[in-house]
mmCIF file of C-alpha atoms in Angstrom:
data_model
loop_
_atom_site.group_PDB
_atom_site.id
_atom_site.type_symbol
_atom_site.label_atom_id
_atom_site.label_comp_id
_atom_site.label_asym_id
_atom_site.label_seq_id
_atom_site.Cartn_x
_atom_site.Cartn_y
_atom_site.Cartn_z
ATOM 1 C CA UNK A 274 -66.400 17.350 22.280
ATOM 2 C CA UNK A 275 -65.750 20.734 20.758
ATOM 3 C CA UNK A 276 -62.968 21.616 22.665
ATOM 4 C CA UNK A 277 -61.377 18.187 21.678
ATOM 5 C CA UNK A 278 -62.126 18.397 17.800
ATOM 6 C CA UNK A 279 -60.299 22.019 18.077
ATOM 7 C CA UNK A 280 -57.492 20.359 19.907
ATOM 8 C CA UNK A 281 -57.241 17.493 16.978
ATOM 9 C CA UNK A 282 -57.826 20.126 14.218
ATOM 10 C CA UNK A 283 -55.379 22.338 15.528
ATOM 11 C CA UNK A 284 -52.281 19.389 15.888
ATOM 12 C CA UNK A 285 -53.781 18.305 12.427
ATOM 13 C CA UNK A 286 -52.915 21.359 10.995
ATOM 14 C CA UNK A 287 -49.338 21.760 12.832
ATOM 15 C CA UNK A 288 -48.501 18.442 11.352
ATOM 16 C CA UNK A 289 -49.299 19.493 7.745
ATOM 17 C CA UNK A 290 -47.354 22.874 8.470
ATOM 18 C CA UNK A 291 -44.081 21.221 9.392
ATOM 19 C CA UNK A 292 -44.739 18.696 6.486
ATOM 20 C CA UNK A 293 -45.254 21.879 3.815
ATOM 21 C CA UNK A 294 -42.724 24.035 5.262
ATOM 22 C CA UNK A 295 -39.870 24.706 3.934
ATOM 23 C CA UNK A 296 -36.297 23.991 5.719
ATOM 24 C CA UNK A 297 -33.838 26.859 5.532
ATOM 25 C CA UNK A 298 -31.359 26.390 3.154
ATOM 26 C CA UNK A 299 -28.471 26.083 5.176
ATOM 27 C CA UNK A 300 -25.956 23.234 3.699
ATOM 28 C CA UNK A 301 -25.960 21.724 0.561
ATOM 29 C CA UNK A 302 -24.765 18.558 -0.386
ATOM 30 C CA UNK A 303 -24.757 17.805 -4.067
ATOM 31 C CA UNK A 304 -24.214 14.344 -6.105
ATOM 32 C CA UNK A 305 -22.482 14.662 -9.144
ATOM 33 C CA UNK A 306 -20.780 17.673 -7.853
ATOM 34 C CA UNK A 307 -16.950 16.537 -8.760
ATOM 35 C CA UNK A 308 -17.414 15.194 -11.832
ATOM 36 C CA UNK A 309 -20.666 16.098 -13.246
ATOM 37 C CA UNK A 310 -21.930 18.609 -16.235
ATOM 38 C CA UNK A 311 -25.189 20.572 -14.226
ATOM 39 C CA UNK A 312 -23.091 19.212 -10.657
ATOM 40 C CA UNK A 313 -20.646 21.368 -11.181
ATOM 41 C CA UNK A 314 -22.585 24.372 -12.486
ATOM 42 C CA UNK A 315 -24.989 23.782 -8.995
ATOM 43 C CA UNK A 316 -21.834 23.678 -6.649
ATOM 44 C CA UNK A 317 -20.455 27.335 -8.291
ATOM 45 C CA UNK A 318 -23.894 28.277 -8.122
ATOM 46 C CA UNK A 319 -24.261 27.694 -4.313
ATOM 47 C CA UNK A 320 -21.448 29.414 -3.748
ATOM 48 C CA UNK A 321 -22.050 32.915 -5.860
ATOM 49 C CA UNK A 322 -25.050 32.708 -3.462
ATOM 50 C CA UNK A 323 -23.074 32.387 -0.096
ATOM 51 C CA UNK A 324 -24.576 28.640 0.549
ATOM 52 C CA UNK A 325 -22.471 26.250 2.393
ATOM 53 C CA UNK A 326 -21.913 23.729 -0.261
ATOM 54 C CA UNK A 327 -20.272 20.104 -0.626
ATOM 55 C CA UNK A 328 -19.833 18.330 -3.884
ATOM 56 C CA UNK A 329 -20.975 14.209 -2.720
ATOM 57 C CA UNK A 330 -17.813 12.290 -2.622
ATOM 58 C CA UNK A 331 -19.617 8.928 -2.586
ATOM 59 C CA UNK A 332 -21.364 7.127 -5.158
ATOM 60 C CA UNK A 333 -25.324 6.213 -5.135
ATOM 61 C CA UNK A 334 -25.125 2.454 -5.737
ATOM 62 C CA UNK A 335 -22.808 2.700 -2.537
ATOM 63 C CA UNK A 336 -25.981 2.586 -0.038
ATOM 64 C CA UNK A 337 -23.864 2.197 2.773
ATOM 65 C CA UNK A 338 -20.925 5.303 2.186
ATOM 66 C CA UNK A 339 -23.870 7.942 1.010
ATOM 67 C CA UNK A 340 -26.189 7.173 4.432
ATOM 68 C CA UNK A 341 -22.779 7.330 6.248
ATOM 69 C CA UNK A 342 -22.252 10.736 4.017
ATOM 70 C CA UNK A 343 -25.550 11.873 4.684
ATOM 71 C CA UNK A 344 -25.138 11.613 8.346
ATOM 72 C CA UNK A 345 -21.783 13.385 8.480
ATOM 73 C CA UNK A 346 -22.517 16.120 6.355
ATOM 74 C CA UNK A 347 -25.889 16.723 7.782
ATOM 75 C CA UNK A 348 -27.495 18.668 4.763
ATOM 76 C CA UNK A 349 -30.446 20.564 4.981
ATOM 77 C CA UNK A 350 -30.706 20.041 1.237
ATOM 78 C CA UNK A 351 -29.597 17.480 -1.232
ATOM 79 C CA UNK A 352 -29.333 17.815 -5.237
ATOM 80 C CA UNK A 353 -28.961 15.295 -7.571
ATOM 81 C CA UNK A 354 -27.385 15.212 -10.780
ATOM 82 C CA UNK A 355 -25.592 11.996 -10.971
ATOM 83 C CA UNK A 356 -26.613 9.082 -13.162
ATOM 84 C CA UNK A 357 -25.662 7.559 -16.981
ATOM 85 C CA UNK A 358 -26.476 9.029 -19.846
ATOM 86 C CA UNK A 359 -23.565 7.271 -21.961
ATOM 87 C CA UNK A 360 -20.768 8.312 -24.440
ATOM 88 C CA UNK A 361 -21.128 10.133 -26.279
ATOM 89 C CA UNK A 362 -24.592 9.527 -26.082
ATOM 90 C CA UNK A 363 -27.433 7.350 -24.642
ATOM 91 C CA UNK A 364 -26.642 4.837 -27.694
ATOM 92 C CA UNK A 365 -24.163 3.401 -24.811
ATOM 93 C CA UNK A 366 -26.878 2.403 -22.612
ATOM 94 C CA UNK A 367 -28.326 0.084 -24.500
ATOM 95 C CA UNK A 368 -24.915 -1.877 -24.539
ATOM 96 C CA UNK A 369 -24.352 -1.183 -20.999
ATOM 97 C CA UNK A 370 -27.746 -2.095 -19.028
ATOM 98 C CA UNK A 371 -26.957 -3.133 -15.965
ATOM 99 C CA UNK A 372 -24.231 -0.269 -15.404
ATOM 100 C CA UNK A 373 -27.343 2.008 -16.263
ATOM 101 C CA UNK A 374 -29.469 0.650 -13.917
ATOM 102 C CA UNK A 375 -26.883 -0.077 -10.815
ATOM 103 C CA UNK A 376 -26.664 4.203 -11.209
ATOM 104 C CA UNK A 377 -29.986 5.735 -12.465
ATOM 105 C CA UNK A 378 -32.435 3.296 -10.921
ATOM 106 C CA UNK A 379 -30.642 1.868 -7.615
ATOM 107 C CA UNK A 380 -28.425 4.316 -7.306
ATOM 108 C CA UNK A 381 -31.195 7.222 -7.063
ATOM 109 C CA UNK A 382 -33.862 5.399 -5.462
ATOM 110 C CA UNK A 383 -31.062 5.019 -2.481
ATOM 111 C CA UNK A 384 -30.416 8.506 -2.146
ATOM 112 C CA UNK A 385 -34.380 9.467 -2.291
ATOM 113 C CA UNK A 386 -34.840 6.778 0.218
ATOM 114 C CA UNK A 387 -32.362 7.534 2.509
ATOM 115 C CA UNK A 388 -32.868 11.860 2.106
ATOM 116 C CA UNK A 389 -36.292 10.568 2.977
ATOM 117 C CA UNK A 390 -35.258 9.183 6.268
ATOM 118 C CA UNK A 391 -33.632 11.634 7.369
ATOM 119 C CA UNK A 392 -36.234 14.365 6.528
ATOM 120 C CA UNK A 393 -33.927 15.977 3.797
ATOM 121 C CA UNK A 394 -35.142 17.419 1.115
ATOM 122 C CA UNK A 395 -33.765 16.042 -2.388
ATOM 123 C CA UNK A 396 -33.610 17.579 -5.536
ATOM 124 C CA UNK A 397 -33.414 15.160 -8.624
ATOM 125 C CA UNK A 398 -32.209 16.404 -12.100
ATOM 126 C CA UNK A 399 -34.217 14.207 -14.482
ATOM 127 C CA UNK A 400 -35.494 14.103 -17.949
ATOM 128 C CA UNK A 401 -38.293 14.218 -19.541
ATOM 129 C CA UNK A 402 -37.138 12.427 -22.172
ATOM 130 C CA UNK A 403 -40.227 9.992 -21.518
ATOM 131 C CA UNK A 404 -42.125 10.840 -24.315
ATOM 132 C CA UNK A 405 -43.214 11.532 -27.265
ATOM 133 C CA UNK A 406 -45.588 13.295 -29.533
ATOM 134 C CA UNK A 407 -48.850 11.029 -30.253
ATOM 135 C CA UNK A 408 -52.434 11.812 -31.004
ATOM 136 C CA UNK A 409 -53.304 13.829 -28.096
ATOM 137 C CA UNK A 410 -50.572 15.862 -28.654
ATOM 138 C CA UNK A 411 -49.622 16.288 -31.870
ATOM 139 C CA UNK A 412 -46.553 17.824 -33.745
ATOM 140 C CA UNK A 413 -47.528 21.655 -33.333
ATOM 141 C CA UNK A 414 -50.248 21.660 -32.028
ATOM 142 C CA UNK A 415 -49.111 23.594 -28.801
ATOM 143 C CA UNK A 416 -50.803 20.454 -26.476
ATOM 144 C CA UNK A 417 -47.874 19.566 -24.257
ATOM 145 C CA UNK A 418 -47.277 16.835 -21.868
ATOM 146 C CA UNK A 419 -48.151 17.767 -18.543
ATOM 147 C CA UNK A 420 -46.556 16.383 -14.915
ATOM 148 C CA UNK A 421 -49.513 13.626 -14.613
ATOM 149 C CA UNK A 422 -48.924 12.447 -18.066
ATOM 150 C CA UNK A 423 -47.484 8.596 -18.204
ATOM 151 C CA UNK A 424 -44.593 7.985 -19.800
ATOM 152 C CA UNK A 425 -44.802 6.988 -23.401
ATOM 153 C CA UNK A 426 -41.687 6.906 -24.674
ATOM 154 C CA UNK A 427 -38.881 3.617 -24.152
ATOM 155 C CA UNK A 428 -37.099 3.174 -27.510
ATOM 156 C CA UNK A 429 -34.179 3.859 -25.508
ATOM 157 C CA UNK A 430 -32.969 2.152 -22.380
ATOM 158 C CA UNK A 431 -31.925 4.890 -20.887
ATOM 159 C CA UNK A 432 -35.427 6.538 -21.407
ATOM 160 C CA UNK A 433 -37.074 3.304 -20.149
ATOM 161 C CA UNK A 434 -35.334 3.636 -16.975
ATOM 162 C CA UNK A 435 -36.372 7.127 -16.428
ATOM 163 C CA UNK A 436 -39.813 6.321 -17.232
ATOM 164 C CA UNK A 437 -40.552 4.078 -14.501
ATOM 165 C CA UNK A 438 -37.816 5.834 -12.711
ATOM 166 C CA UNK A 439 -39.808 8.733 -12.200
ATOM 167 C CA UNK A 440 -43.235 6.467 -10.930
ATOM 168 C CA UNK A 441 -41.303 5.187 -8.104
ATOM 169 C CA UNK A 442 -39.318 8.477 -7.270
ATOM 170 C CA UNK A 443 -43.531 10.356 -6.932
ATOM 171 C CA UNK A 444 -43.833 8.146 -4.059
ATOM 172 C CA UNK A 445 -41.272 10.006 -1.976
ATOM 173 C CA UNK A 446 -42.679 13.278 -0.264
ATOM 174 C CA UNK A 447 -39.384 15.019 0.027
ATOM 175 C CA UNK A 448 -38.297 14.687 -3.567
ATOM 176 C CA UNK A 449 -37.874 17.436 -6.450
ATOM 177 C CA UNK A 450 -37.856 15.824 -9.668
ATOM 178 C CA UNK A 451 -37.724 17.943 -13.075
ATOM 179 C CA UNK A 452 -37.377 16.949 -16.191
ATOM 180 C CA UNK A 453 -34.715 18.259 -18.099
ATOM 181 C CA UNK A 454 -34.790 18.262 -21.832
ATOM 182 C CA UNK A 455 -32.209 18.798 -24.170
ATOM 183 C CA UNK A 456 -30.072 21.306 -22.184
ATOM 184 C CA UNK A 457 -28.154 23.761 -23.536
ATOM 185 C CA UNK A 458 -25.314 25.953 -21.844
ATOM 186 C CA UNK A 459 -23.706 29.058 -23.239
ATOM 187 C CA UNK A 460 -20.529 27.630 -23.970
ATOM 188 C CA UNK A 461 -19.393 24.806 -26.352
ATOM 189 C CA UNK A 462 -18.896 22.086 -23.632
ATOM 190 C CA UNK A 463 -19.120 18.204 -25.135
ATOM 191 C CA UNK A 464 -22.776 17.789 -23.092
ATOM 192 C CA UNK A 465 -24.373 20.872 -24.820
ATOM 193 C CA UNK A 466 -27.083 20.355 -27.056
ATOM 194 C CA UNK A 467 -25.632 22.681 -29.253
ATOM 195 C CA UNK A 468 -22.317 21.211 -29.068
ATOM 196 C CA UNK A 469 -23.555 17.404 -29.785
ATOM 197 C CA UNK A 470 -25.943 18.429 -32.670
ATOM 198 C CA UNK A 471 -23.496 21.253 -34.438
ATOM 199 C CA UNK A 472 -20.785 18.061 -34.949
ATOM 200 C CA UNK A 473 -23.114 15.822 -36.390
ATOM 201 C CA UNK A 474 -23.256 15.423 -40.292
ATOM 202 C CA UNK A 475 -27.221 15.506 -40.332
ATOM 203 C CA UNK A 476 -29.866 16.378 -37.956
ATOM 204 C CA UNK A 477 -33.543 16.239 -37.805
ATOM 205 C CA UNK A 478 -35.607 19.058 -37.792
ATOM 206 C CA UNK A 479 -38.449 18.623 -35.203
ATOM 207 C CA UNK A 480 -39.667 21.531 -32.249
ATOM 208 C CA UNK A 481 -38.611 20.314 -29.026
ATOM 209 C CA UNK A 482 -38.961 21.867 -25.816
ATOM 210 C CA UNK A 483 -35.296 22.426 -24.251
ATOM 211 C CA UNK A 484 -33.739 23.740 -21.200
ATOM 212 C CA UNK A 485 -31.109 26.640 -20.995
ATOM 213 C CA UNK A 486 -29.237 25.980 -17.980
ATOM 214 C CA UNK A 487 -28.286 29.569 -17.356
ATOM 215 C CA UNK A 488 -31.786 30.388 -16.404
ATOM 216 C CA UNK A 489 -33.183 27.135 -15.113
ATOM 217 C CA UNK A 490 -30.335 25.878 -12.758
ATOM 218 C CA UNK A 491 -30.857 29.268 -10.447
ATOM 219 C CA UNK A 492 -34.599 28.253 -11.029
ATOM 220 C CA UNK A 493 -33.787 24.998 -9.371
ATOM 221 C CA UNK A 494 -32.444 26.190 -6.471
ATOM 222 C CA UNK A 495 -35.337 28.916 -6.001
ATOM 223 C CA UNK A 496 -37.285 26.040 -5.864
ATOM 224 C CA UNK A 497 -35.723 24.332 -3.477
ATOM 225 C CA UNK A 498 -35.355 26.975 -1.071
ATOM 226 C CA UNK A 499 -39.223 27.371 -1.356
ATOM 227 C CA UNK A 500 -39.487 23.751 -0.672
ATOM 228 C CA UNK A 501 -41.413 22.494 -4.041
ATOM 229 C CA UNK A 502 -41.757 18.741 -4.290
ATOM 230 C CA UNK A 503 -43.003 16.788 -6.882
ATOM 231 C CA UNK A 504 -42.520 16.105 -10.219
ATOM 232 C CA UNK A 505 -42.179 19.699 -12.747
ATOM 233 C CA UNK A 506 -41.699 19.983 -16.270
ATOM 234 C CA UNK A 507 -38.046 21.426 -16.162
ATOM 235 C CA UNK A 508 -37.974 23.510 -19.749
ATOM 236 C CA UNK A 509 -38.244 26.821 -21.161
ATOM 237 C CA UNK A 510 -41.730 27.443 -22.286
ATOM 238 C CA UNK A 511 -42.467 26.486 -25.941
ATOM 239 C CA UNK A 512 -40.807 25.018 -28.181
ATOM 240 C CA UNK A 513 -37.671 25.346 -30.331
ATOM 241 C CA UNK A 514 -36.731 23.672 -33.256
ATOM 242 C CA UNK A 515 -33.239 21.583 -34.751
ATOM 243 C CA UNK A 516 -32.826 23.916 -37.284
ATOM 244 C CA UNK A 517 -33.697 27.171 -35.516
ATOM 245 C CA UNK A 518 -30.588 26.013 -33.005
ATOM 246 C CA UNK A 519 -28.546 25.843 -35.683
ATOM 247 C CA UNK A 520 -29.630 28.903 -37.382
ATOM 248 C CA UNK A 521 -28.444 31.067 -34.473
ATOM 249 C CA UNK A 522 -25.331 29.525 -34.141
ATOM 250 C CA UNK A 523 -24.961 30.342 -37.621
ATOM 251 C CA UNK A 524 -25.766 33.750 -36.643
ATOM 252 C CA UNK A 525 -23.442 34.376 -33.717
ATOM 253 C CA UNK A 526 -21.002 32.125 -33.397
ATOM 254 C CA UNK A 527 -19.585 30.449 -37.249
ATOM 255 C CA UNK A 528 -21.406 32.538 -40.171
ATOM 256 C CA UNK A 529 -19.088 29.495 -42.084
ATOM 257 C CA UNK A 530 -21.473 26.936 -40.895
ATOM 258 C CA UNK A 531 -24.024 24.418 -42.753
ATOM 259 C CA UNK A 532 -25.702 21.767 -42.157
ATOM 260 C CA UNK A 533 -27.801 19.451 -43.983
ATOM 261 C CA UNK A 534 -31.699 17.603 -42.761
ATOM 262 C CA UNK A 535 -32.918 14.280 -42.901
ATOM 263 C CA UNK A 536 -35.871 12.203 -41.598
ATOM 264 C CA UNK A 537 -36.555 10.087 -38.301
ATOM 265 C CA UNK A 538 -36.807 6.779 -40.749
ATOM 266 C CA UNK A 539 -33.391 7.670 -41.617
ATOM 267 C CA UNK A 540 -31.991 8.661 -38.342
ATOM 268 C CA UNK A 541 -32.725 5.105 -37.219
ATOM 269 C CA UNK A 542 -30.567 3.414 -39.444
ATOM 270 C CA UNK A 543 -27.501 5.144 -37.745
ATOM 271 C CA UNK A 544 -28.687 4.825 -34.348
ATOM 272 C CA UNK A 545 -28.998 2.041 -31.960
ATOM 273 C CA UNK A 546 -31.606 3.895 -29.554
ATOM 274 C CA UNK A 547 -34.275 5.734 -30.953
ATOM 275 C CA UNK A 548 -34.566 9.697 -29.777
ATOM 276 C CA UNK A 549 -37.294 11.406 -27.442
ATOM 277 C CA UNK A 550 -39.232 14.642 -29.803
ATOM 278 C CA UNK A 551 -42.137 16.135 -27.550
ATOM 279 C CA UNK A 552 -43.400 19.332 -25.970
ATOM 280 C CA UNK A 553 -43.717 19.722 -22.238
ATOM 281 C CA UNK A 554 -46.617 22.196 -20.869
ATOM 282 C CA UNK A 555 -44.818 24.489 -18.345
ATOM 283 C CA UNK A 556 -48.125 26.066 -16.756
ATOM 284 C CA UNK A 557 -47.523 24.674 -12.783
ATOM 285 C CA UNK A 558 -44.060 25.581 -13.583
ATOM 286 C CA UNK A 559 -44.741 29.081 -14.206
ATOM 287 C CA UNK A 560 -47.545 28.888 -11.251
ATOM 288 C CA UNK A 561 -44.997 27.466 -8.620
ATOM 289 C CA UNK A 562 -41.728 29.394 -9.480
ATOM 290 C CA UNK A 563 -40.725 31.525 -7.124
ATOM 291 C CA UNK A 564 -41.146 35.273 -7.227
ATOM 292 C CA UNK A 565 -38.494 37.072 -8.718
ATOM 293 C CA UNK A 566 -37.311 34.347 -10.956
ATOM 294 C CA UNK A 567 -37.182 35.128 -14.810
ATOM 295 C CA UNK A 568 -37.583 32.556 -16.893
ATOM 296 C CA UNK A 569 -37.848 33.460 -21.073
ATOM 297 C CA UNK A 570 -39.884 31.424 -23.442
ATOM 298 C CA UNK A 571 -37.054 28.887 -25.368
ATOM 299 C CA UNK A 572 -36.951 31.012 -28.298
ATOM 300 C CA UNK A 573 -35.429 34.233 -26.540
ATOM 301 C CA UNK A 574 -33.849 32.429 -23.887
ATOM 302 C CA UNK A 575 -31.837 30.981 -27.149
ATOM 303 C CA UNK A 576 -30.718 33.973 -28.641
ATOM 304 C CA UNK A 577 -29.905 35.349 -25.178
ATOM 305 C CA UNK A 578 -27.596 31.990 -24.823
ATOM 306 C CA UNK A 579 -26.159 32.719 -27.601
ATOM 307 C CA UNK A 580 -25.351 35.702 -27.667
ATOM 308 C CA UNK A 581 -23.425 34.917 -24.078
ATOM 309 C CA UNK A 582 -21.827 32.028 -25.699
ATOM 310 C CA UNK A 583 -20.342 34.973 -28.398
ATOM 311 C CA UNK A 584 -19.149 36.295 -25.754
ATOM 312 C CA UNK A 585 -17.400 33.878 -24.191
ATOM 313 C CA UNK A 586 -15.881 32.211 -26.833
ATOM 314 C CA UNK A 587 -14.423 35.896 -27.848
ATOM 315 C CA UNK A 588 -12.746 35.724 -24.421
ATOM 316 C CA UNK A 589 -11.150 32.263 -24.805
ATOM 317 C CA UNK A 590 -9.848 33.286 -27.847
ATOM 318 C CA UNK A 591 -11.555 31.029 -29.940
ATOM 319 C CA UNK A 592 -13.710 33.714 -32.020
ATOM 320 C CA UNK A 593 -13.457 35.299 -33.962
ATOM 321 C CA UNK A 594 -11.784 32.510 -36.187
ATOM 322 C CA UNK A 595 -10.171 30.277 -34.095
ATOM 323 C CA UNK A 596 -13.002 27.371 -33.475
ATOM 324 C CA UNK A 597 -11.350 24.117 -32.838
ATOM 325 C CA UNK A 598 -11.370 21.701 -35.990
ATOM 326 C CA UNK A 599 -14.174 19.732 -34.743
ATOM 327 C CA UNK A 600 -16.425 22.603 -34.983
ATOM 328 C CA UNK A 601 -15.401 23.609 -38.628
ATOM 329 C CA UNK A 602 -17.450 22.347 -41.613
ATOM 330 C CA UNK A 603 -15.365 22.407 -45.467
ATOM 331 C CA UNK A 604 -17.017 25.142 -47.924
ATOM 332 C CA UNK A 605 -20.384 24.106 -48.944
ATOM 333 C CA UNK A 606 -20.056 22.669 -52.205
#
């Protein structure tokens, strides 16, 4: 009886070691790849590290052409960044619902599905745009959402989709999913968080938790490699505010630049969808990320961004007073 309980404990444990192990990263097959904002950025990043990379030439509501894909490719690991977020902004979605769903709710939950046929392991960019602060986590009070926290945010489509997105996507074993917040990139491209909230005329002023891409996306791919599943609060640790954003643009990048406040209640009278504010608690983050990773809290992971973006807006030509119009504000008054 012994000898058979050893026998059953030791093919137990085999099974759970090739279900926890990671697969070498060996080819790399990546949606949103051709066309897409952090796509792009993952495809150049596989290939700085010597990965054998392929940006996804099919699309996700396609069931059919991304097994077929799958199957030809033969990826040891998949990453997802593809799916609607609107232009130029989520304010689309909500005029465009069924478009959103055919791509962020079909669309992914055929590529997790079919990665999870196949055994692949399948990294999904996501948000967490989900919620928002309430009584047990308050405005500044340092209490952030954590990955078991529900979803409590849907005054957008596009975050209502990603909210019960992200319940069905926990039920796949082979999945990555982080949430993303607010990303910003050291450059001044039309999907930066800087970018979007330096053109508008007013902005709130609330502390957010945000992602800077530079240090995240290699984060991602650590991860990854180390085989990490599950769902992860994708951000910076801490929080950063409108305002402070602004302030070190002003710093670095347009001394020239103002920019004037106003409230939430008055934000929604110029927007259709209402906008996720919260703070995301980054402790398993920290606990899981691989060693040898450096990740900053969002305050000097800012300035550091910022300071890059000086730098390579100097060598574009466009500093040190050559900004396109769109960027330059008339004297304050």
């Amino acid at each position: 009886f012994r000898f058979t309980f050893l026998i059953v404990d030791c093919l137990y444990n085999q099974i759970i070691s090739k279900m926890t192990e990671a697969t070498p990263m060996t080819k790399v097959l990546v949606f949103g790849g051709i066309t897409g904002w952090i796509g792009q950025m993952m495809v150049e990043l596989c290939k700085k590290e010597g990965l054998e990379v392929i940006a996804a030439s099919t699309r996700l509501q396609n069931r059919e052409a991304v097994a077929k894909e799958l199957d030809e490719v033969k990826p040891s690991h998949v990453l997802n960044s593809a799916g609607i977020t609107g232009r130029p902004n989520i304010d689309w979605c909500e005029d465009h619902k069924p478009e959103t769903i055919r791509t962020n709710v079909i669309g992914t939950l055929n590529l997790a599905d079919l990665c999870y046929e196949r055994g692949i392991h399948c990294t999904i960019y996501a948000t967490g745009c989900i919620f928002k602060y309430d009584d047990a986590h308050p405005l500044g009070s340092g209490i952030g959402f954590v990955e078991e926290s529900i979803p409590n945010f849907a005054e957008s489509f596009y975050s209502e989709t990603k909210g019960y997105m992200e319940q069905m996507l926990k039920c796949f074993p082979n999945c990555l999913i982080l949430r993303v917040r607010m990303p910003i990139s050291d450059d001044l491209f039309h999907r930066n968080f800087v970018t979007k909230i330096v053109k508008y005329e007013r902005v709130v002023n609330i502390p957010n938790s945000m992602t800077v891409l530079s240090e995240m996306l290699p984060a991602s791919l650590a991860m990854a490699k180390k085989g990490l599943k599950g769902v992860y609060n994708f951000t910076n640790p801490g929080v950063i505010s409108h305002n402070e954003v602004l302030d070190l643009y002003t710093k670095y990048i347009d001394p020239t630049y103002h920019y004037t406040n106003f409230t939430v209640e008055e934000q929604a009278k110029v927007i259709k969808a209402g906008r996720s504010n919260n703070e995301l608690d980054t402790t398993k983050l920290m606990a899981d990320m691989p060693e040898g990773v450096v990740i900053n809290d969002i305050k000097t992971a800012c300035d550091l961004c910022f300071q890059r973006m000086k730098k390579n807006l100097e060598e574009i030509g466009w500093l040190p007073d050559n900004l396109p119009k769109e960027f330059v504000r008339p004297p304050k008054e």
